[in-house]
Short mmCIF file of C-alpha atoms and ligand atoms in Angstrom, two decimals:
data_model
loop_
_atom_site.label_atom_id
_atom_site.label_comp_id
_atom_site.label_asym_id
_atom_site.label_seq_id
_atom_site.Cartn_x
_atom_site.Cartn_y
_atom_site.Cartn_z
CA MET A 183 125.10 117.82 112.56
CA LYS A 184 121.70 116.03 110.99
CA LYS A 185 118.60 118.13 108.91
CA ILE A 186 115.02 117.81 108.52
CA SER A 187 113.80 119.15 105.51
CA VAL A 188 110.45 120.49 105.26
CA VAL A 189 107.80 120.27 102.49
CA ILE A 190 104.86 122.91 102.37
CA PRO A 191 102.54 123.07 98.98
CA VAL A 192 100.89 125.97 98.79
CA TYR A 193 98.11 127.60 96.63
CA ASN A 194 96.56 131.00 96.82
CA GLU A 195 97.23 130.94 101.08
CA GLU A 196 97.77 134.19 101.85
CA GLU A 197 95.52 134.45 104.55
CA VAL A 198 97.55 131.47 106.48
CA VAL A 199 100.91 131.75 104.92
CA LYS A 200 102.88 133.41 107.88
CA LYS A 201 100.86 131.56 110.92
CA CYS A 202 102.17 128.46 109.55
CA TYR A 203 106.18 129.84 108.47
CA VAL A 204 105.95 131.20 112.29
CA LYS A 205 104.37 128.21 113.75
CA LEU A 206 106.93 126.35 112.13
CA LYS A 207 110.29 128.44 112.36
CA GLU A 208 108.89 127.89 115.72
CA THR A 209 109.28 124.26 116.27
CA LEU A 210 112.08 123.73 113.97
CA GLU A 211 114.16 125.97 116.46
CA ASN A 212 112.96 124.18 118.92
CA ILE A 213 114.31 120.60 118.07
CA ILE A 214 117.90 121.52 118.67
CA ASP A 215 121.08 118.81 117.24
CA TYR A 216 119.30 119.42 113.76
CA GLU A 217 119.32 121.57 111.27
CA ASN A 218 116.68 122.57 108.91
CA GLU A 219 115.47 123.92 106.14
CA MET A 220 111.29 124.63 104.79
CA ILE A 221 110.62 124.32 100.93
CA PHE A 222 107.76 126.17 100.00
CA ILE A 223 106.15 124.89 96.83
CA ASP A 224 104.23 128.15 94.93
CA ASP A 225 101.88 126.15 93.09
CA GLY A 226 100.38 129.06 90.69
CA SER A 227 99.45 130.82 93.50
CA LYS A 228 97.40 134.52 91.53
CA ASP A 229 97.40 136.18 95.23
CA LYS A 230 100.04 137.87 97.63
CA THR A 231 101.59 134.12 98.60
CA LEU A 232 104.61 134.51 96.66
CA GLU A 233 105.22 138.24 97.52
CA PHE A 234 105.08 137.05 101.95
CA LEU A 235 107.53 133.67 100.96
CA GLU A 236 110.33 136.02 98.74
CA THR A 237 110.18 138.47 101.65
CA ILE A 238 111.06 135.80 104.35
CA ALA A 239 113.63 133.81 101.73
CA ASN A 240 115.09 137.39 101.60
CA GLU A 241 115.55 137.13 106.38
CA ASN A 242 115.95 133.65 106.49
CA LYS A 243 117.88 131.29 104.69
CA ASN A 244 116.61 128.62 105.53
CA VAL A 245 113.87 129.31 103.91
CA LYS A 246 113.09 127.67 100.10
CA ILE A 247 111.01 128.91 97.31
CA LEU A 248 110.33 126.87 94.00
CA SER A 249 107.60 128.95 92.30
CA PHE A 250 105.70 127.07 89.66
CA SER A 251 104.68 129.08 86.37
CA ARG A 252 100.90 128.07 86.98
CA ASN A 253 99.00 125.90 89.17
CA PHE A 254 100.10 122.00 88.84
CA GLY A 255 98.20 120.87 91.90
CA HIS A 256 98.95 119.71 95.04
CA GLN A 257 100.60 116.48 94.09
CA CYS A 258 102.82 117.70 91.51
CA ALA A 259 104.01 120.42 94.31
CA VAL A 260 104.95 118.50 96.68
CA THR A 261 106.55 116.08 94.34
CA ALA A 262 108.47 119.06 93.26
CA GLY A 263 109.32 120.26 96.93
CA LEU A 264 111.04 116.51 97.75
CA ARG A 265 113.14 116.67 94.87
CA GLU A 266 114.84 119.83 96.54
CA THR A 267 114.98 118.20 100.18
CA THR A 268 118.48 117.56 101.25
CA GLY A 269 117.76 116.54 105.40
CA ASP A 270 117.99 113.02 106.30
CA ALA A 271 114.41 112.86 107.25
CA VAL A 272 111.70 114.85 105.67
CA VAL A 273 108.26 116.21 106.68
CA ILE A 274 105.39 116.57 103.95
CA ILE A 275 102.68 119.09 105.17
CA ASP A 276 99.88 121.23 104.45
CA SER A 277 100.22 125.17 104.85
CA ASP A 278 96.75 125.82 106.63
CA LEU A 279 97.79 124.18 109.75
CA GLN A 280 95.22 121.50 109.80
CA ASP A 281 98.45 119.23 110.41
CA PRO A 282 99.93 120.77 113.90
CA PRO A 283 103.48 121.36 113.01
CA GLU A 284 104.27 120.54 116.91
CA LEU A 285 103.63 117.37 116.63
CA ILE A 286 106.76 117.33 114.09
CA PRO A 287 109.32 115.81 117.12
CA GLU A 288 107.36 113.45 118.31
CA MET A 289 107.38 112.28 114.93
CA LEU A 290 111.08 112.54 115.03
CA LYS A 291 111.96 110.29 118.07
CA LEU A 292 109.46 107.80 116.27
CA TRP A 293 112.48 108.31 113.26
CA GLU A 294 115.29 107.82 115.86
CA ASP A 295 113.81 104.91 116.80
CA GLY A 296 114.56 103.71 113.46
CA ASN A 297 110.52 103.62 112.01
CA ASP A 298 111.13 104.84 108.01
CA VAL A 299 108.04 106.58 107.41
CA ILE A 300 105.81 108.10 110.05
CA TYR A 301 102.48 108.67 108.36
CA GLY A 302 99.90 110.94 110.11
CA LYS A 303 96.71 109.19 110.97
CA ARG A 304 93.23 111.46 111.12
CA LYS A 305 91.70 110.50 114.50
CA LYS A 306 89.54 113.25 114.52
CA ARG A 307 88.81 115.83 111.81
CA LYS A 308 87.42 118.86 112.56
CA GLY A 309 85.77 121.52 110.17
CA GLU A 310 85.18 118.99 107.44
CA SER A 311 81.47 118.34 105.60
CA CYS A 312 79.96 115.46 106.20
CA PHE A 313 80.62 115.30 101.82
CA LYS A 314 83.90 115.29 102.26
CA LEU A 315 84.10 112.92 105.27
CA PHE A 316 81.59 110.16 103.67
CA THR A 317 82.88 109.98 100.40
CA ALA A 318 86.65 110.18 101.60
CA LYS A 319 85.46 106.95 103.55
CA MET A 320 83.85 105.56 100.76
CA PHE A 321 87.11 106.31 98.61
CA TYR A 322 89.19 104.57 101.06
CA LYS A 323 87.10 101.33 101.07
CA THR A 324 86.99 101.02 97.01
CA LEU A 325 90.70 101.79 96.82
CA ASN A 326 91.54 99.19 99.00
CA LYS A 327 89.31 96.82 97.72
CA LEU A 328 91.04 97.13 94.43
CA SER A 329 94.10 97.64 95.16
CA ASP A 330 97.02 95.17 96.15
CA VAL A 331 98.78 97.09 98.14
CA GLU A 332 97.55 98.60 101.39
CA ILE A 333 97.03 101.98 101.48
CA PRO A 334 95.79 103.46 105.30
CA LYS A 335 92.66 104.89 105.52
CA ASP A 336 92.28 108.28 106.82
CA THR A 337 95.61 109.36 105.88
CA GLY A 338 97.07 112.52 103.74
CA ASP A 339 100.39 113.50 102.75
CA PHE A 340 101.35 114.51 106.51
CA ARG A 341 103.78 111.78 107.30
CA LEU A 342 107.84 112.11 108.18
CA VAL A 343 110.21 110.29 106.28
CA ASP A 344 113.57 108.87 106.12
CA ARG A 345 115.68 110.61 103.06
CA LYS A 346 116.43 106.57 101.68
CA VAL A 347 112.23 106.25 101.40
CA VAL A 348 112.66 110.30 99.67
CA ASP A 349 115.28 109.13 97.09
CA THR A 350 113.20 106.18 95.98
CA ILE A 351 110.09 108.04 95.36
CA ASN A 352 112.17 110.64 93.56
CA ASN A 353 113.60 108.06 91.47
CA LEU A 354 109.63 106.98 90.18
CA PRO A 355 109.05 108.23 86.69
CA GLU A 356 105.22 108.09 86.54
CA HIS A 357 103.20 111.47 86.09
CA ASN A 358 99.90 111.87 87.78
CA LYS A 359 101.65 110.64 91.32
CA PHE A 360 98.99 109.42 94.24
CA LEU A 361 101.75 110.18 96.57
CA ARG A 362 100.34 108.23 99.49
CA GLY A 363 100.01 105.41 97.88
CA LEU A 364 103.35 105.57 96.33
CA PHE A 365 104.76 105.83 99.86
CA SER A 366 102.63 102.46 100.76
CA TRP A 367 104.08 101.10 97.42
CA VAL A 368 107.44 101.75 98.50
CA GLY A 369 107.09 99.72 101.04
CA PHE A 370 109.66 100.21 104.74
CA LYS A 371 109.17 100.35 108.00
CA THR A 372 105.70 102.16 108.14
CA VAL A 373 103.96 103.60 111.38
CA PRO A 374 100.75 105.55 111.84
CA PHE A 375 101.07 108.10 114.17
CA GLU A 376 97.85 109.24 115.59
CA TYR A 377 96.62 113.10 115.49
CA GLU A 378 93.55 115.32 115.45
CA ARG A 379 92.75 117.07 112.20
CA ASN A 380 92.26 120.45 113.10
CA GLU A 381 90.46 122.96 110.98
CA ARG A 382 91.90 125.18 108.53
CA ALA A 383 93.81 127.93 110.75
CA ALA A 384 92.07 130.59 107.37
CA GLY A 385 90.95 130.86 103.77
CA LYS A 386 89.14 127.85 102.14
CA THR A 387 89.81 124.59 100.87
CA LYS A 388 91.94 124.77 97.31
CA TYR A 389 90.81 121.12 97.28
CA PRO A 390 87.31 121.79 94.95
CA LEU A 391 85.36 118.67 93.84
CA LYS A 392 87.17 118.53 90.68
CA LYS A 393 90.37 117.97 92.09
CA MET A 394 89.41 115.33 94.74
CA LEU A 395 87.51 113.40 91.60
CA LYS A 396 91.44 113.74 89.92
CA LEU A 397 93.14 113.04 92.76
CA ALA A 398 90.62 110.10 93.49
CA SER A 399 90.67 108.23 90.21
CA ASP A 400 94.72 108.46 90.16
CA GLY A 401 94.56 106.75 93.33
CA ILE A 402 92.54 103.62 91.62
CA ILE A 403 93.68 103.98 88.49
CA SER A 404 97.04 104.06 89.22
CA PHE A 405 97.07 101.39 91.49
CA SER A 406 94.71 98.54 90.62
CA ASN A 407 93.76 97.27 87.02
CA LYS A 408 90.41 95.20 88.47
CA PRO A 409 88.51 97.85 86.73
CA LEU A 410 89.21 96.79 83.93
CA LYS A 411 88.49 93.25 84.65
CA ILE A 412 85.26 93.93 86.04
CA ILE A 413 84.28 95.28 82.34
CA GLY A 414 84.95 91.87 81.19
CA GLY A 415 82.72 90.17 84.11
CA ILE A 416 80.39 92.85 83.06
CA GLY A 417 80.06 91.84 79.21
CA ILE A 418 80.30 88.05 80.16
CA PHE A 419 77.29 88.75 82.39
CA SER A 420 75.14 90.60 80.07
CA ILE A 421 76.14 88.63 76.93
CA PHE A 422 74.16 85.81 79.29
CA ILE A 423 71.22 88.27 79.99
CA SER A 424 71.21 87.99 76.19
CA PHE A 425 70.68 85.04 75.84
CA ILE A 426 68.04 84.52 77.70
CA ILE A 427 66.36 87.77 75.58
CA LEU A 428 67.63 85.70 72.16
CA ILE A 429 65.90 82.44 73.34
CA TYR A 430 62.78 84.43 74.71
CA ALA A 431 61.82 86.17 71.85
CA LEU A 432 62.44 82.48 69.62
CA LEU A 433 60.44 80.96 71.37
CA SER A 434 57.80 84.08 71.02
CA PHE A 435 57.88 84.38 67.49
CA PHE A 436 57.82 80.57 66.31
CA LEU A 437 54.91 79.55 69.60
CA LYS A 438 53.36 82.56 69.28
CA TRP A 439 53.07 83.30 72.54
CA ASN A 440 51.54 87.08 72.25
CA ASP A 441 50.31 88.41 69.13
CA LEU A 442 51.22 92.13 70.14
CA THR A 443 53.67 94.21 68.37
CA PRO A 444 56.22 91.16 69.84
CA GLY A 445 59.66 92.31 70.98
CA TRP A 446 59.79 95.67 71.34
CA THR A 447 59.81 95.76 75.19
CA SER A 448 62.75 92.95 75.43
CA LEU A 449 64.64 94.65 72.14
CA MET A 450 64.67 98.02 74.16
CA VAL A 451 65.76 97.23 77.07
CA ALA A 452 68.77 94.91 75.63
CA ILE A 453 69.74 97.97 73.15
CA THR A 454 69.23 100.46 76.07
CA PHE A 455 70.98 97.85 78.72
CA PHE A 456 73.57 97.37 76.15
CA ALA A 457 74.26 100.80 74.94
CA GLY A 458 74.97 101.60 78.91
CA VAL A 459 77.28 98.93 79.50
CA GLN A 460 79.47 99.55 76.28
CA LEU A 461 79.15 103.33 77.23
CA SER A 462 80.31 103.14 81.17
CA SER A 463 83.23 100.41 79.60
CA LEU A 464 84.29 102.74 76.94
CA TRP A 465 84.82 105.35 79.49
CA ILE A 466 86.74 103.35 82.08
CA ILE A 467 88.72 101.95 79.49
CA SER A 468 89.30 105.33 78.45
CA GLU A 469 90.44 106.64 81.85
CA TYR A 470 93.84 103.95 81.33
CA ILE A 471 94.34 105.31 77.90
CA SER A 472 94.38 108.88 78.61
CA ARG A 473 97.26 108.01 81.91
CA ILE A 474 99.14 105.83 79.05
CA TYR A 475 98.88 108.85 76.87
CA ASP A 476 99.95 110.66 79.63
CA GLU A 477 103.13 109.08 80.03
CA SER A 478 104.06 108.63 76.65
CA LYS A 479 104.24 112.55 75.85
CA ASN A 480 107.03 112.06 78.67
CA ARG A 481 106.34 116.40 79.43
CA PRO A 482 107.37 117.27 82.78
CA GLU A 483 105.18 117.03 85.57
CA TYR A 484 105.55 120.66 86.52
CA ILE A 485 107.75 123.64 85.45
CA ILE A 486 109.73 125.95 87.73
CA ASN A 487 109.59 129.70 87.25
CA LYS A 488 111.54 130.67 89.65
CA LYS A 489 113.96 128.98 92.69
CA ILE A 490 114.76 130.90 95.63
CA ASN A 491 117.96 130.38 98.31
CA LEU A 492 118.07 126.51 96.58
N1 LIG B 39 97.45 122.76 97.21
C1 LIG B 39 98.52 123.34 96.14
N2 LIG B 39 97.76 122.99 95.13
C2 LIG B 39 96.45 123.02 94.31
C3 LIG B 39 95.62 122.98 95.71
C4 LIG B 39 96.21 122.85 97.07
O1 LIG B 39 99.43 123.34 96.60
O2 LIG B 39 96.27 123.04 93.37
C5 LIG B 39 98.41 123.24 99.06
C6 LIG B 39 97.46 123.96 99.56
O3 LIG B 39 97.37 125.03 99.41
C7 LIG B 39 97.04 123.20 101.11
C8 LIG B 39 97.40 121.79 101.12
O4 LIG B 39 97.96 121.63 99.08
O5 LIG B 39 98.66 123.55 101.68
C9 LIG B 39 96.20 120.66 100.75
O6 LIG B 39 95.06 121.44 100.30
P1 LIG B 39 93.84 121.74 100.89
O7 LIG B 39 94.24 122.24 102.74
O8 LIG B 39 92.87 123.20 100.16
O9 LIG B 39 93.07 120.78 100.58
P2 LIG B 39 92.13 119.94 102.05
O10 LIG B 39 92.64 120.16 103.80
O11 LIG B 39 90.70 120.91 102.27
O12 LIG B 39 92.10 118.55 101.76
MG1 LIG B 40 93.20 121.78 104.73
#
């Protein structure tokens, strides 16, 4: 019998996790001819999420739990979940019911037709702020300009993937993973699956601006070296500008074009401009270096505190 695994990262979701479980269970039980497993990854929740998960895991052996020692972030939680899956097809889904579980059977059909990655593409996004929609749009535009692999816009991590793709992802050693980019990078037969993204069933987003920025910079930095090249371009451009200022300064000194405190303005402009260019370049370089540093420390991406039914 074939098996379907569902990976659900949860972080402080006591308000929705029950609803999510009930809905998923119902959906999976209606998919006859398939065994199923639900792998919940408790990403260091501080509320009653883990307590609830433990009670359902006691009743239902198809519920498996990984609990982290602290909050390591959504991408780490999904990474850990993927490593525990044993199904032939694997679904990654959010716990807040923004990605509707009832779509799984249709995605499964596409998989049975021979597709390896069926990724959810958001036709409509309900209940998300203008700020989030705008920044997300800008992010995917920038990312696709900079990156060599095409990363589809309006997608998250909601997708159904074949076992061989999961195995490939599991064997990638890099830290700070940007999973939706890696799924594009590894290739395989990929098709979009359009859906309307609901509002969160309850609770608040667990992706504050700080986490969004981390995800965005992981995305850009792990999929593109172009920012480094852009700094090179800016550097050459500023040398060119400084030459013009130099020539102007020399001419005004020798030809006595003006006798006010000469050169003050151009000097200030040059100093502030170049200081800005240098500092922002250093910032970009340091983002790369900090990730090289992370990789070289070779620490685990997450620490597991407890495993249940695994
Ligand atoms: N999540 C997680 N760890 C985190 C942040 C989020 O496991 O540090 C989970 C969260 O519980 C949810 C999913 O990742 O199941 C997506 O998070 P959320 O819905 O808050 O993000 P949004 O939909 O607002 O982008
Ligand atoms: Mg959400």
